[in-house]
Amino acid sequence: AQSVAQPEDQVNVAEGNPLTVKCTYSVSGNPYLFWYVQYPNRGLQFLLKYITGDNLVKGSYGFEAEFNKSQTSFHLKKPSALVSDSALYFCAVRDYRRSTGTASKLTFGTGTRLQVTL
Amino acid sequence: ETGVTQTPRHLVMGMTNKKSLKCEQHLGHNAMYWYKQSAKKPLELMFVYNFKEQTENNSVPSRFSPECPNSSHLFLHLHTLQPEDSALYLCASSQDQAGGLSRGTDTQYFGPGTRLTVL
């Protein structure tokens, strides 16, 4: 079964500094990877996804993520953090199996709270 | 706004009440989902509907009863809930492959959720 781990419950960054939110995954087939953000009292908002192709994926609000197959990671990054980026970030994975041409359900990590301070 | 709306946004109910959560998507998608989000736990997939047909029931207790009358609307009927059912219930939709066989590349778009408190 697929799984995803977000090793940090919270990440603290000063505004203007680069930020990284870590995510590692485990699948038996090919991974499809997603990042979502959740602001207080809101649902999840899609940021970006990796399906195939370029390992560096660019998404909304200046975020990007790098797919690293050898390290089974998909870390979320932003060159310069904003206070408004403070939120809960979720990494998610689907396991695609070429033998059946189907993918598993979307499995989420437990989330990482990003706190950006002035 | 993601194009997925949920009502009510907040709901407080007793253990003997019957209530329903509503979700509507304005994105023309053919798949809809119910998730449960509890504190300190990963999102839990509850139900999946594809072209109005239920394609997944993730071992959800029968006190939760989904209904999907058309591709744009999804309901979650609640009855005799327990306090541990208190959570944020999220609806999502996506454009998925026909027949319930997901290629996995589709993006799920979420509604704002219903915060449910069971007394």
mmCIF file of C-alpha atoms in Angstrom:
data_model
loop_
_atom_site.group_PDB
_atom_site.id
_atom_site.type_symbol
_atom_site.label_atom_id
_atom_site.label_comp_id
_atom_site.label_asym_id
_atom_site.label_seq_id
_atom_site.Cartn_x
_atom_site.Cartn_y
_atom_site.Cartn_z
ATOM 1 C CA ALA A 1 0.000 0.000 0.000
ATOM 2 C CA GLN A 2 1.136 3.517 -0.696
ATOM 3 C CA SER A 3 2.096 5.934 2.060
ATOM 4 C CA VAL A 4 3.379 9.458 2.474
ATOM 5 C CA ALA A 5 5.338 10.987 5.332
ATOM 6 C CA GLN A 6 5.727 14.597 6.347
ATOM 7 C CA PRO A 7 8.437 14.401 9.002
ATOM 8 C CA GLU A 8 7.966 17.899 10.396
ATOM 9 C CA ASP A 9 4.847 18.894 12.287
ATOM 10 C CA GLN A 10 5.843 22.556 12.026
ATOM 11 C CA VAL A 11 8.303 24.639 10.042
ATOM 12 C CA ASN A 12 9.231 28.157 11.132
ATOM 13 C CA VAL A 13 10.668 30.630 8.633
ATOM 14 C CA ALA A 14 11.341 34.341 8.644
ATOM 15 C CA GLU A 15 9.667 36.356 5.920
ATOM 16 C CA GLY A 16 11.922 36.741 2.914
ATOM 17 C CA ASN A 17 13.839 33.552 3.615
ATOM 18 C CA PRO A 18 13.515 30.429 1.488
ATOM 19 C CA LEU A 19 11.241 27.710 2.780
ATOM 20 C CA THR A 20 11.145 23.944 2.388
ATOM 21 C CA VAL A 21 8.395 21.591 3.504
ATOM 22 C CA LYS A 22 9.476 17.979 3.316
ATOM 23 C CA CYS A 23 7.591 15.001 1.930
ATOM 24 C CA THR A 24 8.660 11.419 1.284
ATOM 25 C CA TYR A 25 6.538 8.676 -0.215
ATOM 26 C CA SER A 26 6.324 4.948 -0.725
ATOM 27 C CA VAL A 27 4.579 3.271 -3.678
ATOM 28 C CA SER A 28 4.892 -0.021 -5.514
ATOM 29 C CA GLY A 29 4.258 1.459 -8.951
ATOM 30 C CA ASN A 30 4.725 4.995 -10.253
ATOM 31 C CA PRO A 31 3.975 7.915 -7.947
ATOM 32 C CA TYR A 32 1.633 10.741 -8.752
ATOM 33 C CA LEU A 33 2.358 13.446 -6.201
ATOM 34 C CA PHE A 34 0.329 16.441 -5.070
ATOM 35 C CA TRP A 35 0.669 19.370 -2.700
ATOM 36 C CA TYR A 36 -2.285 21.130 -1.104
ATOM 37 C CA VAL A 37 -2.530 24.058 1.300
ATOM 38 C CA GLN A 38 -5.204 24.635 3.932
ATOM 39 C CA TYR A 39 -5.857 28.020 5.496
ATOM 40 C CA PRO A 40 -7.786 28.251 8.789
ATOM 41 C CA ASN A 41 -11.442 27.255 8.481
ATOM 42 C CA ARG A 42 -11.030 26.496 4.792
ATOM 43 C CA GLY A 43 -10.835 23.444 2.591
ATOM 44 C CA LEU A 44 -7.723 22.244 0.808
ATOM 45 C CA GLN A 45 -6.441 24.287 -2.101
ATOM 46 C CA PHE A 46 -4.427 22.620 -4.852
ATOM 47 C CA LEU A 47 -0.883 23.957 -5.277
ATOM 48 C CA LEU A 48 0.852 21.660 -7.750
ATOM 49 C CA LYS A 49 1.306 18.096 -8.896
ATOM 50 C CA TYR A 50 3.890 15.818 -10.451
ATOM 51 C CA ILE A 51 2.711 13.216 -12.929
ATOM 52 C CA THR A 52 5.617 12.783 -15.317
ATOM 53 C CA GLY A 53 8.274 14.815 -17.096
ATOM 54 C CA ASP A 54 10.400 17.579 -15.599
ATOM 55 C CA ASN A 55 11.330 16.840 -12.005
ATOM 56 C CA LEU A 56 10.853 20.486 -11.018
ATOM 57 C CA VAL A 57 7.190 21.396 -10.899
ATOM 58 C CA LYS A 58 5.990 24.981 -10.585
ATOM 59 C CA GLY A 59 2.661 25.767 -8.981
ATOM 60 C CA SER A 60 0.477 28.484 -7.537
ATOM 61 C CA TYR A 61 1.621 31.419 -5.386
ATOM 62 C CA GLY A 62 5.291 30.989 -6.331
ATOM 63 C CA PHE A 63 5.600 27.482 -4.907
ATOM 64 C CA GLU A 64 7.551 24.717 -6.587
ATOM 65 C CA ALA A 65 8.413 21.132 -5.765
ATOM 66 C CA GLU A 66 11.170 18.802 -6.844
ATOM 67 C CA PHE A 67 10.540 15.147 -7.543
ATOM 68 C CA ASN A 68 13.501 12.990 -6.528
ATOM 69 C CA LYS A 69 12.970 9.363 -7.456
ATOM 70 C CA SER A 70 16.109 8.009 -5.830
ATOM 71 C CA GLN A 71 15.261 9.647 -2.513
ATOM 72 C CA THR A 72 11.504 9.082 -2.946
ATOM 73 C CA SER A 73 10.916 12.693 -2.019
ATOM 74 C CA PHE A 74 8.772 15.567 -3.238
ATOM 75 C CA HIS A 75 9.745 18.580 -1.143
ATOM 76 C CA LEU A 76 7.805 21.827 -1.474
ATOM 77 C CA LYS A 77 9.860 24.990 -1.825
ATOM 78 C CA LYS A 78 9.534 28.718 -2.195
ATOM 79 C CA PRO A 79 12.459 31.114 -2.699
ATOM 80 C CA SER A 80 11.065 33.878 -0.491
ATOM 81 C CA ALA A 81 8.422 33.216 2.159
ATOM 82 C CA LEU A 82 5.552 35.576 2.952
ATOM 83 C CA VAL A 83 3.629 35.900 6.183
ATOM 84 C CA SER A 84 0.515 35.074 4.164
ATOM 85 C CA ASP A 85 2.019 31.648 3.345
ATOM 86 C CA SER A 86 1.406 30.598 6.952
ATOM 87 C CA ALA A 87 -0.942 27.633 6.712
ATOM 88 C CA LEU A 88 -1.162 23.848 6.871
ATOM 89 C CA TYR A 89 0.460 22.018 3.950
ATOM 90 C CA PHE A 90 -0.426 18.509 2.843
ATOM 91 C CA CYS A 91 1.486 16.192 0.574
ATOM 92 C CA ALA A 92 -0.457 13.396 -1.137
ATOM 93 C CA VAL A 93 0.365 10.444 -3.377
ATOM 94 C CA ARG A 94 -1.393 8.071 -5.733
ATOM 95 C CA ASP A 95 0.165 4.766 -6.807
ATOM 96 C CA TYR A 96 -0.182 4.188 -10.566
ATOM 97 C CA ARG A 97 0.208 0.628 -11.804
ATOM 98 C CA ARG A 98 0.955 0.193 -15.479
ATOM 99 C CA SER A 99 -0.169 -3.450 -15.367
ATOM 100 C CA THR A 100 -3.761 -2.407 -14.710
ATOM 101 C CA GLY A 101 -3.657 1.134 -16.019
ATOM 102 C CA THR A 102 -5.268 2.370 -12.828
ATOM 103 C CA ALA A 103 -4.255 4.393 -9.820
ATOM 104 C CA SER A 104 -4.914 3.976 -6.127
ATOM 105 C CA LYS A 105 -6.876 6.441 -4.044
ATOM 106 C CA LEU A 106 -5.221 9.674 -2.980
ATOM 107 C CA THR A 107 -3.322 9.166 0.281
ATOM 108 C CA PHE A 108 -2.479 12.223 2.370
ATOM 109 C CA GLY A 109 0.250 12.949 4.864
ATOM 110 C CA THR A 110 -0.528 14.298 8.305
ATOM 111 C CA GLY A 111 0.312 17.858 7.310
ATOM 112 C CA THR A 112 3.015 20.385 8.155
ATOM 113 C CA ARG A 113 2.181 23.709 9.703
ATOM 114 C CA LEU A 114 4.198 26.524 8.169
ATOM 115 C CA GLN A 115 4.675 29.605 10.316
ATOM 116 C CA VAL A 116 6.225 32.629 8.617
ATOM 117 C CA THR A 117 7.163 35.508 10.905
ATOM 118 C CA LEU A 118 8.288 39.074 10.290
ATOM 119 C CA GLU B 1 -13.263 29.850 -4.562
ATOM 120 C CA THR B 2 -12.578 26.396 -5.940
ATOM 121 C CA GLY B 3 -15.967 25.835 -7.580
ATOM 122 C CA VAL B 4 -17.051 23.402 -4.861
ATOM 123 C CA THR B 5 -19.529 24.617 -2.257
ATOM 124 C CA GLN B 6 -20.643 22.945 0.952
ATOM 125 C CA THR B 7 -23.547 23.639 3.283
ATOM 126 C CA PRO B 8 -23.881 24.098 6.123
ATOM 127 C CA ARG B 9 -20.449 25.367 7.114
ATOM 128 C CA HIS B 10 -21.056 24.516 10.761
ATOM 129 C CA LEU B 11 -23.377 21.930 12.295
ATOM 130 C CA VAL B 12 -23.997 20.949 15.883
ATOM 131 C CA MET B 13 -26.155 17.912 16.446
ATOM 132 C CA GLY B 14 -27.129 15.515 19.161
ATOM 133 C CA MET B 15 -26.497 11.811 18.973
ATOM 134 C CA THR B 16 -30.125 11.067 18.143
ATOM 135 C CA ASN B 17 -30.537 13.691 15.423
ATOM 136 C CA LYS B 18 -30.686 13.178 11.679
ATOM 137 C CA LYS B 19 -29.021 15.753 9.480
ATOM 138 C CA SER B 20 -27.570 16.022 5.987
ATOM 139 C CA LEU B 21 -24.504 17.670 4.522
ATOM 140 C CA LYS B 22 -24.681 19.023 0.998
ATOM 141 C CA CYS B 23 -21.987 19.490 -1.594
ATOM 142 C CA GLU B 24 -22.301 21.049 -5.039
ATOM 143 C CA GLN B 25 -19.634 21.379 -7.695
ATOM 144 C CA HIS B 26 -19.760 23.865 -10.569
ATOM 145 C CA LEU B 27 -16.770 22.492 -12.462
ATOM 146 C CA GLY B 28 -18.432 19.951 -14.732
ATOM 147 C CA HIS B 29 -16.583 17.104 -13.042
ATOM 148 C CA ASN B 30 -17.771 13.504 -13.053
ATOM 149 C CA ALA B 31 -16.322 12.264 -9.756
ATOM 150 C CA MET B 32 -17.121 13.401 -6.218
ATOM 151 C CA TYR B 33 -15.643 12.453 -2.856
ATOM 152 C CA TRP B 34 -16.318 12.707 0.863
ATOM 153 C CA TYR B 35 -13.358 13.003 3.241
ATOM 154 C CA LYS B 36 -13.165 13.236 7.020
ATOM 155 C CA GLN B 37 -10.505 15.450 8.576
ATOM 156 C CA SER B 38 -9.820 14.960 12.274
ATOM 157 C CA ALA B 39 -7.177 16.701 14.310
ATOM 158 C CA LYS B 40 -3.712 15.138 14.173
ATOM 159 C CA LYS B 41 -4.813 12.518 11.619
ATOM 160 C CA PRO B 42 -4.431 12.282 7.838
ATOM 161 C CA LEU B 43 -7.457 12.951 5.700
ATOM 162 C CA GLU B 44 -9.610 9.847 5.530
ATOM 163 C CA LEU B 45 -11.384 9.027 2.282
ATOM 164 C CA MET B 46 -14.963 7.963 3.029
ATOM 165 C CA PHE B 47 -16.814 7.600 -0.264
ATOM 166 C CA VAL B 48 -16.188 8.021 -3.982
ATOM 167 C CA TYR B 49 -18.807 8.515 -6.663
ATOM 168 C CA ASN B 50 -18.004 8.330 -10.350
ATOM 169 C CA PHE B 51 -20.749 9.208 -12.823
ATOM 170 C CA LYS B 52 -23.228 9.015 -9.901
ATOM 171 C CA GLU B 53 -22.191 5.448 -9.067
ATOM 172 C CA GLN B 54 -20.518 4.691 -5.769
ATOM 173 C CA THR B 55 -17.120 3.229 -6.554
ATOM 174 C CA GLU B 56 -15.597 3.214 -3.100
ATOM 175 C CA ASN B 57 -16.813 2.861 0.455
ATOM 176 C CA ASN B 58 -13.813 2.978 2.708
ATOM 177 C CA SER B 59 -15.292 0.858 5.537
ATOM 178 C CA VAL B 60 -17.428 3.719 6.741
ATOM 179 C CA PRO B 61 -20.010 2.993 9.493
ATOM 180 C CA SER B 62 -23.591 2.766 8.303
ATOM 181 C CA ARG B 63 -24.556 5.832 10.339
ATOM 182 C CA PHE B 64 -23.046 7.744 7.404
ATOM 183 C CA SER B 65 -25.117 7.372 4.240
ATOM 184 C CA PRO B 66 -24.053 9.063 0.997
ATOM 185 C CA GLU B 67 -26.299 10.032 -1.883
ATOM 186 C CA CYS B 68 -25.349 11.278 -5.313
ATOM 187 C CA PRO B 69 -28.442 12.213 -7.356
ATOM 188 C CA ASN B 70 -26.401 13.677 -10.222
ATOM 189 C CA SER B 71 -22.819 14.495 -11.098
ATOM 190 C CA SER B 72 -23.035 17.953 -9.541
ATOM 191 C CA HIS B 73 -24.517 17.132 -6.153
ATOM 192 C CA LEU B 74 -23.410 14.947 -3.284
ATOM 193 C CA PHE B 75 -25.046 14.485 0.094
ATOM 194 C CA LEU B 76 -23.946 12.857 3.310
ATOM 195 C CA HIS B 77 -26.854 11.795 5.493
ATOM 196 C CA LEU B 78 -26.059 11.498 9.170
ATOM 197 C CA HIS B 79 -27.954 9.629 11.874
ATOM 198 C CA THR B 80 -27.219 8.424 15.399
ATOM 199 C CA LEU B 81 -23.704 9.773 15.286
ATOM 200 C CA GLN B 82 -21.128 9.451 18.050
ATOM 201 C CA PRO B 83 -19.027 12.227 19.615
ATOM 202 C CA GLU B 84 -15.936 10.785 17.898
ATOM 203 C CA ASP B 85 -17.569 11.618 14.567
ATOM 204 C CA SER B 86 -16.966 15.293 15.279
ATOM 205 C CA ALA B 87 -14.642 16.507 12.536
ATOM 206 C CA LEU B 88 -14.338 18.625 9.411
ATOM 207 C CA TYR B 89 -16.086 16.901 6.515
ATOM 208 C CA LEU B 90 -14.682 17.828 3.140
ATOM 209 C CA CYS B 91 -16.191 17.301 -0.257
ATOM 210 C CA ALA B 92 -14.065 17.189 -3.393
ATOM 211 C CA SER B 93 -14.594 16.714 -7.105
ATOM 212 C CA SER B 94 -12.429 15.807 -10.069
ATOM 213 C CA GLN B 95 -12.607 14.963 -13.747
ATOM 214 C CA ASP B 96 -11.885 11.259 -13.687
ATOM 215 C CA GLN B 97 -11.727 8.563 -16.324
ATOM 216 C CA ALA B 98 -15.031 6.965 -17.261
ATOM 217 C CA GLY B 99 -16.079 3.737 -15.627
ATOM 218 C CA GLY B 100 -14.487 4.382 -12.281
ATOM 219 C CA LEU B 101 -11.026 3.314 -13.419
ATOM 220 C CA SER B 102 -8.917 6.254 -12.409
ATOM 221 C CA ARG B 103 -5.780 7.102 -14.295
ATOM 222 C CA GLY B 104 -4.760 9.034 -11.223
ATOM 223 C CA THR B 105 -3.712 12.205 -12.997
ATOM 224 C CA ASP B 106 -6.852 14.156 -12.146
ATOM 225 C CA THR B 107 -6.701 16.898 -9.545
ATOM 226 C CA GLN B 108 -9.254 16.901 -6.769
ATOM 227 C CA TYR B 109 -10.738 20.272 -5.881
ATOM 228 C CA PHE B 110 -12.063 20.685 -2.369
ATOM 229 C CA GLY B 111 -14.923 22.583 -0.841
ATOM 230 C CA PRO B 112 -14.547 24.651 2.349
ATOM 231 C CA GLY B 113 -15.866 21.848 4.533
ATOM 232 C CA THR B 114 -18.562 21.418 7.161
ATOM 233 C CA ARG B 115 -17.395 21.578 10.761
ATOM 234 C CA LEU B 116 -19.503 18.956 12.553
ATOM 235 C CA THR B 117 -19.830 18.763 16.310
ATOM 236 C CA VAL B 118 -21.695 15.842 17.836
ATOM 237 C CA LEU B 119 -22.807 16.376 21.416
#
